[in-house]
Coordinates of C-alpha atoms and ligand atoms in Angstrom, one line a residue:
M1 CA -9.9 -13.1 20.2
V2 CA -10.8 -13.8 16.6
E3 CA -8.9 -16.9 15.3
K4 CA -6.7 -16.3 12.2
V5 CA -6.2 -18.7 9.5
Y6 CA -3.5 -18.6 6.7
I7 CA -4.3 -19.5 3.1
T8 CA -1.5 -20.2 0.6
Y9 CA -1.4 -19.5 -3.1
N10 CA -1.2 -23.2 -3.7
Q11 CA -4.5 -23.8 -1.7
I12 CA -6.2 -21.0 -3.6
H13 CA -5.1 -22.4 -6.9
K14 CA -6.6 -25.8 -5.9
L15 CA -9.8 -24.2 -4.5
C16 CA -10.4 -22.6 -8.0
Q17 CA -9.6 -25.8 -9.8
D18 CA -11.9 -27.8 -7.6
A19 CA -14.8 -25.2 -8.0
A20 CA -14.6 -24.7 -11.8
P21 CA -16.5 -27.9 -12.7
R22 CA -19.1 -27.0 -10.1
I23 CA -19.6 -23.5 -11.6
L24 CA -19.8 -24.9 -15.1
A25 CA -22.4 -27.5 -14.1
D26 CA -25.0 -24.8 -13.7
F27 CA -23.7 -21.7 -15.5
T28 CA -21.4 -21.0 -18.5
P29 CA -19.7 -17.6 -17.7
T30 CA -19.1 -15.4 -20.7
L31 CA -17.6 -12.6 -18.7
M32 CA -16.0 -12.3 -15.3
I33 CA -16.1 -9.2 -13.0
A34 CA -13.4 -9.4 -10.3
I35 CA -14.1 -7.3 -7.2
G36 CA -10.8 -5.7 -6.2
G37 CA -8.4 -6.3 -4.6
G38 CA -9.3 -9.8 -3.3
G39 CA -11.1 -11.0 -6.4
Y40 CA -8.3 -10.4 -8.9
V41 CA -6.1 -13.4 -8.2
P42 CA -8.9 -16.0 -7.8
A43 CA -10.6 -14.7 -11.0
R44 CA -7.4 -15.1 -13.1
I45 CA -6.7 -18.6 -11.8
L46 CA -10.3 -19.6 -12.2
R47 CA -10.3 -18.4 -15.8
S48 CA -7.8 -21.1 -16.8
F49 CA -10.0 -23.8 -15.4
L50 CA -13.3 -22.4 -16.9
K51 CA -11.8 -22.2 -20.4
K52 CA -13.3 -24.8 -22.7
P53 CA -11.0 -26.2 -25.5
G54 CA -11.5 -24.2 -28.6
N55 CA -13.2 -21.4 -26.9
P56 CA -11.5 -17.9 -26.3
N57 CA -10.5 -16.9 -22.8
I58 CA -13.3 -15.4 -20.7
P59 CA -12.6 -11.7 -20.4
I60 CA -12.1 -10.3 -16.9
Q61 CA -13.3 -6.8 -15.9
A62 CA -12.6 -5.1 -12.6
I63 CA -14.5 -3.1 -10.1
G64 CA -13.2 -1.8 -6.8
L65 CA -15.5 -1.7 -3.7
S66 CA -14.6 -0.7 -0.2
L67 CA -16.6 -1.3 3.0
Y68 CA -16.4 1.7 5.3
E69 CA -16.3 1.1 9.0
S70 CA -18.8 3.2 11.0
L71 CA -17.5 3.3 14.5
P72 CA -19.7 4.8 17.2
T73 CA -17.8 7.4 19.1
D74 CA -19.1 6.5 22.5
S75 CA -18.5 2.8 22.4
Q76 CA -15.5 0.5 22.2
V77 CA -17.7 -2.0 20.3
E78 CA -16.6 -2.5 16.7
T79 CA -19.4 -2.6 14.3
P80 CA -19.0 -4.2 10.9
G81 CA -18.8 -1.8 7.9
T82 CA -22.2 -0.9 6.5
K83 CA -21.5 1.5 3.6
V84 CA -20.0 0.3 0.4
T85 CA -18.2 2.9 -1.8
R86 CA -17.1 2.5 -5.3
T87 CA -13.4 3.0 -5.8
Q88 CA -13.5 1.7 -9.4
W89 CA -16.6 1.0 -11.6
L90 CA -17.5 0.2 -15.1
D91 CA -18.1 3.2 -17.3
L92 CA -21.8 3.5 -17.9
S93 CA -21.5 5.7 -20.9
S94 CA -19.1 3.5 -22.7
L95 CA -19.1 0.0 -24.2
E96 CA -18.0 -1.5 -20.8
M97 CA -21.5 -1.6 -19.3
A98 CA -23.3 -2.4 -22.6
N99 CA -20.9 -5.3 -22.8
L100 CA -22.8 -7.0 -20.0
I101 CA -26.2 -7.0 -21.7
G102 CA -27.3 -10.6 -22.3
K103 CA -24.2 -12.1 -20.8
N104 CA -23.6 -14.7 -18.2
V105 CA -21.5 -12.6 -15.7
L106 CA -19.5 -14.3 -12.9
I107 CA -18.7 -12.0 -10.1
V108 CA -15.6 -13.0 -8.2
D109 CA -14.5 -12.1 -4.7
E110 CA -12.2 -13.7 -2.1
V111 CA -14.5 -13.8 0.9
D112 CA -18.2 -13.5 1.7
D113 CA -18.2 -12.1 5.3
T114 CA -21.3 -10.0 6.0
R115 CA -22.4 -10.2 2.4
T116 CA -22.7 -6.4 2.2
T117 CA -20.2 -6.0 -0.6
L118 CA -21.7 -8.8 -2.7
E119 CA -25.3 -7.5 -2.2
Y120 CA -24.1 -4.1 -3.3
A121 CA -22.2 -5.4 -6.4
V122 CA -25.2 -7.5 -7.7
K123 CA -27.8 -4.7 -7.1
E124 CA -25.7 -2.0 -8.7
L125 CA -24.5 -4.0 -11.6
Q126 CA -28.0 -5.2 -12.4
Q127 CA -29.3 -1.6 -12.2
D128 CA -26.6 -0.2 -14.3
V129 CA -26.9 -2.9 -17.0
A130 CA -30.7 -2.3 -17.2
T131 CA -29.9 1.4 -17.6
A132 CA -27.4 0.6 -20.4
A133 CA -29.9 -1.7 -22.1
R134 CA -32.6 1.0 -22.0
N135 CA -30.2 3.6 -23.3
S136 CA -29.2 1.5 -26.3
G137 CA -32.7 0.1 -27.1
R138 CA -31.8 -3.4 -26.1
E139 CA -34.2 -3.9 -23.3
A140 CA -35.4 -7.2 -24.9
E141 CA -31.9 -8.8 -24.2
M142 CA -32.0 -7.7 -20.5
G143 CA -34.0 -10.8 -19.5
S144 CA -31.0 -13.1 -20.6
T145 CA -28.5 -11.1 -18.5
K146 CA -27.6 -13.5 -15.6
F147 CA -25.3 -12.8 -12.7
S148 CA -23.6 -15.6 -10.6
I149 CA -21.1 -15.4 -7.8
F150 CA -18.0 -17.3 -6.9
V151 CA -16.0 -16.7 -3.6
L152 CA -13.1 -18.7 -2.2
H153 CA -14.6 -18.6 1.4
N154 CA -18.0 -18.1 2.7
K155 CA -18.1 -17.4 6.5
D156 CA -20.8 -19.4 8.2
K157 CA -22.6 -16.6 10.0
E158 CA -25.7 -14.4 10.0
K159 CA -25.5 -12.2 6.9
R160 CA -26.3 -8.5 6.6
G161 CA -26.5 -8.6 2.8
V162 CA -29.2 -10.4 0.8
L163 CA -28.7 -11.9 -2.6
P164 CA -31.4 -12.4 -5.2
K165 CA -33.6 -15.4 -4.5
D166 CA -33.3 -16.7 -8.1
M167 CA -29.5 -16.6 -7.8
I168 CA -29.6 -18.9 -4.8
D169 CA -32.4 -21.1 -6.1
E170 CA -30.6 -21.6 -9.4
N171 CA -27.2 -22.4 -7.8
R172 CA -25.6 -19.3 -9.0
Y173 CA -23.8 -18.7 -5.7
L174 CA -20.9 -20.9 -5.1
A175 CA -18.3 -20.8 -2.3
A176 CA -15.2 -23.0 -2.7
R177 CA -15.3 -23.5 1.1
T178 CA -17.6 -22.6 3.9
V179 CA -15.5 -21.7 7.0
P180 CA -16.4 -20.6 10.6
D181 CA -16.3 -16.9 11.4
V182 CA -12.5 -16.6 11.6
W183 CA -10.2 -14.0 10.1
I184 CA -8.6 -15.3 6.9
N185 CA -5.1 -14.0 5.9
Y186 CA -4.7 -14.3 2.1
P187 CA -1.2 -14.6 0.7
W188 CA -1.3 -11.4 -1.4
E189 CA -1.5 -9.4 2.0
A190 CA 1.5 -11.1 3.4
A191 CA 4.7 -9.1 4.3
D192 CA 6.7 -12.3 4.6
I193 CA 5.3 -15.0 2.4
D194 CA 7.6 -17.8 3.7
E195 CA 6.5 -17.1 7.3
H196 CA 2.8 -17.0 6.0
D197 CA 3.3 -20.4 4.4
R198 CA 4.9 -21.8 7.4
L199 CA 2.0 -20.6 9.6
A200 CA -0.4 -22.2 7.1
T201 CA 1.1 -25.6 7.4
Q202 CA 0.5 -25.5 11.2
Q203 CA -3.3 -25.3 11.0
T204 CA -6.2 -27.5 10.0
I205 CA -8.5 -25.2 7.9
Q206 CA -7.6 -25.5 4.2
Ligands
5GP1 P1 -18.4 -8.3 3.4 O1 -18.6 -8.0 4.9 O2 -19.0 -7.2 2.6 O3 -18.9 -9.6 3.0 O4 -16.8 -8.2 3.1 C1 -16.2 -7.0 2.8 C2 -14.7 -7.2 2.6 O5 -14.1 -7.3 3.8 C3 -14.2 -8.5 1.8 O6 -14.3 -8.3 0.4 C4 -12.7 -8.5 2.2 O7 -12.0 -7.5 1.5 C5 -12.9 -8.0 3.7 N1 -12.8 -9.2 4.6 C6 -13.9 -9.7 5.3 N2 -13.5 -10.7 6.0 C7 -12.2 -10.9 5.7 C8 -11.2 -11.9 6.1 O8 -11.4 -12.8 6.9 N3 -10.0 -11.7 5.6 C9 -9.6 -10.7 4.8 N4 -8.3 -10.7 4.4 N5 -10.5 -9.8 4.4 C10 -11.8 -9.9 4.8

C-alpha cells in the first residue's frame, strides 16, 4: 500500500519561506503562474517572501491543468495519467499572454510526481509566448523570456516528463523538499483539518 503523509499549512508556509532565498539566488521572478488548484496557496505564500522592499508585489496568474487517467479495461493495474488537459489557460489573444514576453516567469505547483504536468506547462507556455511575441512584432524580446519552476515536493522517482536542459543547468527548477514516492495529503484537501493536523504530528516527513 502507498504510504500517506500529511502536510500542514504551517509546514507549507515554512517550506515557502525557506525556499524563497534559494529561488532569489538564481532568478528574480517578475511574474508567477500558479498551476491550479495545488499551486494557488503556495504561490500566494511564496509571493510574500519573494517581495523585495520598495518593489511592487509580484503578480500571480493562474492556469488549470488536469492529468487524465488512462486505465486499460483488461487490467487491474493502475497506470499513471498521461494526458494533460487545460481547464483554464491564459488568453492568447489578449494582453495576458503578451504580458509574459521578456519576463522572468516562476511556475508554481504543489507536487512534481511523474513530471507530466510540469513538462506540459513549460512547453505550452513557451510555445504560446513565442506566438504572442511573433503576433505583436516583439520576437527580439523572446530570448529574454525565462521560465523557472517551484514545487513544494518533488517525488524521488523515475520521471515521465522532461524539463528543458537549460532550466535544470541554470538552477531554475527548485523543490522545497525531495520526498520518497509517497502519497501526500495537502491541508486544502482535508475534510477535517484538526484530524489532518493531528495525523501530521504523528509522522516524520516534514
Ligand atoms: P504529475 O504526475 O504530472 O507530476 O502530477 C500531476 C498532479 O497529480 C499534481 O499536480 C497533483 O495535483 C497530483 N498529485 C500527484 N501526486 C500527488 C500527491 O502525492 N498528493 C496529491 N494531493 N496530489 C498529487
